[in-house]
One Martini backbone bead per residue (centre of mass of N, CA, C, O) as a GRO file, in nm:
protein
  154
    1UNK     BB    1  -0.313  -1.541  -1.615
    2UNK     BB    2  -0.381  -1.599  -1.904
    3UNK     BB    3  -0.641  -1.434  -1.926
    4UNK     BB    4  -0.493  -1.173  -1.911
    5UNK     BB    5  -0.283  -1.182  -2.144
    6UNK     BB    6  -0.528  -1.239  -2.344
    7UNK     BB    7  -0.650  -0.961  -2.329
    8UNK     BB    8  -0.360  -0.796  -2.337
    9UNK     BB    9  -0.357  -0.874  -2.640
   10UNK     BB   10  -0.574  -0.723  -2.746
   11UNK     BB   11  -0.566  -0.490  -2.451
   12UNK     BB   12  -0.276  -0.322  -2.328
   13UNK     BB   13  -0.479  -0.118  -2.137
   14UNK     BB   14  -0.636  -0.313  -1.940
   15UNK     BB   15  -0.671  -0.243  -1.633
   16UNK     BB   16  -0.804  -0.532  -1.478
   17UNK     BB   17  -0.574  -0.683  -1.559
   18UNK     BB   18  -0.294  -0.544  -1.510
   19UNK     BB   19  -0.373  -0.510  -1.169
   20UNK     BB   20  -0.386  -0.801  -1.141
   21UNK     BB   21  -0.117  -0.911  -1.239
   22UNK     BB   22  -0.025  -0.708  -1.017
   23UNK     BB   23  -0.137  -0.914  -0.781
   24UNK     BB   24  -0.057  -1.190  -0.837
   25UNK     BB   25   0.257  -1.116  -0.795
   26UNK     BB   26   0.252  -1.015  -0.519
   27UNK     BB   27   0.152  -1.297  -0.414
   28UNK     BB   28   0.429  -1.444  -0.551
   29UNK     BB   29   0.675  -1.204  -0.435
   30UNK     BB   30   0.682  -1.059  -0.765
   31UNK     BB   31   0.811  -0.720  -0.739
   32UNK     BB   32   0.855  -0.641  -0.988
   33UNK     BB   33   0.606  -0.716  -1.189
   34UNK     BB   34   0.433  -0.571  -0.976
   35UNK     BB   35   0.571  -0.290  -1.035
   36UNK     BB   36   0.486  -0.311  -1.339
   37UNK     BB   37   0.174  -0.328  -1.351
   38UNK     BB   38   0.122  -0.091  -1.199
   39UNK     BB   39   0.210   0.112  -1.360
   40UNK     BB   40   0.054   0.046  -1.662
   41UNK     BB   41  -0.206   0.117  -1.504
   42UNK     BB   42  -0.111   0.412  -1.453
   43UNK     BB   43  -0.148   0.466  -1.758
   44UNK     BB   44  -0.401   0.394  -1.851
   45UNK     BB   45  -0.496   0.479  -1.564
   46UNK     BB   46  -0.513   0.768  -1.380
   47UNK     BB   47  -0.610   0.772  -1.060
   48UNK     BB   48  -0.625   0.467  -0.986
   49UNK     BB   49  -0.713   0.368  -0.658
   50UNK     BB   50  -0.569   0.055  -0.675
   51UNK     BB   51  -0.316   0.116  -0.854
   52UNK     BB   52  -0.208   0.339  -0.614
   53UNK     BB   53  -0.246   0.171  -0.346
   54UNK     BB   54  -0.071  -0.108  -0.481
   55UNK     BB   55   0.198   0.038  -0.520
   56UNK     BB   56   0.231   0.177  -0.220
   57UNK     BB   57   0.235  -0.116  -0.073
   58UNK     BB   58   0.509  -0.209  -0.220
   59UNK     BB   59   0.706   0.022  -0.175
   60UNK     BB   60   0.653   0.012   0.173
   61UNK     BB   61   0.651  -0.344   0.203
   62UNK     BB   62   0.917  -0.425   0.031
   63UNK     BB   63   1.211  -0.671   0.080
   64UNK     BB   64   1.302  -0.472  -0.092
   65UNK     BB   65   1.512  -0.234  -0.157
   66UNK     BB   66   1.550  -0.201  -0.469
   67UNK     BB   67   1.216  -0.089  -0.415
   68UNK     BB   68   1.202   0.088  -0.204
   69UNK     BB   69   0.941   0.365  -0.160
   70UNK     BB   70   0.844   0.580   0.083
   71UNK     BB   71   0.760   0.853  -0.066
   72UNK     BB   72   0.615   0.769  -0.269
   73UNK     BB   73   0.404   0.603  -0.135
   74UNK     BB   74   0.282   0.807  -0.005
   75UNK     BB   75   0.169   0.981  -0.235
   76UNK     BB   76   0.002   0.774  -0.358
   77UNK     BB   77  -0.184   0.729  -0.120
   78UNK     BB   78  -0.312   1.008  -0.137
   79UNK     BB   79  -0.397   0.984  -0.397
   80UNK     BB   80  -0.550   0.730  -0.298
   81UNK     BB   81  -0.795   0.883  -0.136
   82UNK     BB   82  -0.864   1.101  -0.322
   83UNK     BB   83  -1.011   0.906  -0.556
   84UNK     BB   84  -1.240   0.894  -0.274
   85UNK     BB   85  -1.544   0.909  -0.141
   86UNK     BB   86  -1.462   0.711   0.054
   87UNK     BB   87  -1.397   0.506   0.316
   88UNK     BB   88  -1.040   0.390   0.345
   89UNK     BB   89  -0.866   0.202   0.553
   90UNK     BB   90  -0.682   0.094   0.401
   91UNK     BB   91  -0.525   0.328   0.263
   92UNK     BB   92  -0.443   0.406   0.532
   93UNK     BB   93  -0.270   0.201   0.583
   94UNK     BB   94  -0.064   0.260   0.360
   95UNK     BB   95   0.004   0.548   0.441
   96UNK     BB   96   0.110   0.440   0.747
   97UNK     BB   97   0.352   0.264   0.634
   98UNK     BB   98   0.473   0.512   0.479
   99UNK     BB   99   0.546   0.697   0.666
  100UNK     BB  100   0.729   0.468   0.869
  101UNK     BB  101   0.922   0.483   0.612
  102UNK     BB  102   1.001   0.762   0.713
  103UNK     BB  103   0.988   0.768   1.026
  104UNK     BB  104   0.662   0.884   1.048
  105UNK     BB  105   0.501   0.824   1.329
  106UNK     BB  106   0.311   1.050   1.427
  107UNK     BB  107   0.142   1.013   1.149
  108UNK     BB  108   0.115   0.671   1.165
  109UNK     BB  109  -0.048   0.713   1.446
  110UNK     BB  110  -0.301   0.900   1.320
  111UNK     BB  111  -0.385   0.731   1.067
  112UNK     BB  112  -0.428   0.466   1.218
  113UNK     BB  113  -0.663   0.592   1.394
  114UNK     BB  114  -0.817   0.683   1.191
  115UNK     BB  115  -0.885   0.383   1.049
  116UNK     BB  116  -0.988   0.255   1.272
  117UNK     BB  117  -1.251   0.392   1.306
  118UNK     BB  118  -1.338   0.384   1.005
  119UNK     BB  119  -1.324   0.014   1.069
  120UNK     BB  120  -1.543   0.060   1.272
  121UNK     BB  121  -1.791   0.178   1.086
  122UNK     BB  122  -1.745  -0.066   0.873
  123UNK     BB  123  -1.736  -0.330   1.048
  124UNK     BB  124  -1.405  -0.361   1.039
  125UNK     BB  125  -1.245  -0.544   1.270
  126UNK     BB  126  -1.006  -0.703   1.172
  127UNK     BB  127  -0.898  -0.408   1.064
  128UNK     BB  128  -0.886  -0.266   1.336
  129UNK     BB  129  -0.691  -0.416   1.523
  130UNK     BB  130  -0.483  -0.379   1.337
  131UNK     BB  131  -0.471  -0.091   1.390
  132UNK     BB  132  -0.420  -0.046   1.638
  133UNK     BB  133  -0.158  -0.210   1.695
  134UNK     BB  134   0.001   0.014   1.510
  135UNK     BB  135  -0.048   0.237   1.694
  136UNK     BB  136   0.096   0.167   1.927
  137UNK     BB  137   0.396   0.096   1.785
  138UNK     BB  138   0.390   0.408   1.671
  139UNK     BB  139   0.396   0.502   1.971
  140UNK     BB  140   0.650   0.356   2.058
  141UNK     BB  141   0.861   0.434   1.832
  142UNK     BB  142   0.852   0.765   1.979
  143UNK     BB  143   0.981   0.668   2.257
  144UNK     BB  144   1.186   0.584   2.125
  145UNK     BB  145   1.502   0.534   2.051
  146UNK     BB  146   1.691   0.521   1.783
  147UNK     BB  147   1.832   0.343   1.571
  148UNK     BB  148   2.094   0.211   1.444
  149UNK     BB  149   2.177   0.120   1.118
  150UNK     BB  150   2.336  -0.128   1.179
  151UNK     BB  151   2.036  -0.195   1.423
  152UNK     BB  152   1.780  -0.255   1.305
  153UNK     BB  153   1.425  -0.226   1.343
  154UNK     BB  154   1.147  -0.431   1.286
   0.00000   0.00000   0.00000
């Protein structure tokens, strides 16, 4: 953490420190901290695809309520996928998070679906698992009667 300070002590807009930085609060649950640095990265670089993809992925997965934004998470996600000219099942893997962060079961196991394949043909098994396991979840939640706001399902 030191040195990426350090960095950013010289030079206050050097993205590669910015998103570590955010990638390490992140790392240690202070998704605030996480969440600004996330920020700050794309002031700096606009458009950064690790910054728009981790960014959307703490809006969309932080159990923090006064910090989760499942729809701005998606447009994140989208744009980091836009920004990126490979396939990349993590990206999918964000924005099928986000979608069902909205409730948008069909679209998130749509999502994860494809980014399984993605992840299959990029010889990423240990993460088509984990998306196979994701679609089969969103396809179970589309069959399901939706919970009380009361009782939510998590």
């Amino acid at each position: 953490e030191t040195q990426y300070l350090a960095v950013l002590a010289q030079a206050p807009r050097q993205g590669d420190a910015l998103v570590s930085l955010g990638n390490l609060h992140f790392n240690r649950n202070q998704h605030t901290e996480a969440l600004d640095y996330y920020e700050r990265t794309l002031e700096a670089l606009p458009g950064d695809p690790v910054a728009l993809n981790n960014l959307a992925w703490l809006l969309a997965t932080t159990p923090n309520a006064s910090l989760r934004d499942p729809e701005r998470a998606v447009g994140l996600a989208k744009a980091a996928l836009e920004a990126t000219k490979e396939p990349m099942p993590e990206y999918r893997q964000t924005l099928a998070f986000a979608l069902a962060g909205c409730q948008r079961f069909a679209e998130a196991a749509e999502t994860a679906a494809f980014a399984t394949d993605e992840a299959k043909k990029l010889n990423k098994l240990g993460l088509a698992d984990q998306l196979s396991e994701m679609t089969r979840q969103m396809r179970s939640r589309m069959e399901s009667p939706p919970s009380s706001p009361s009782n939510p399902a998590h």
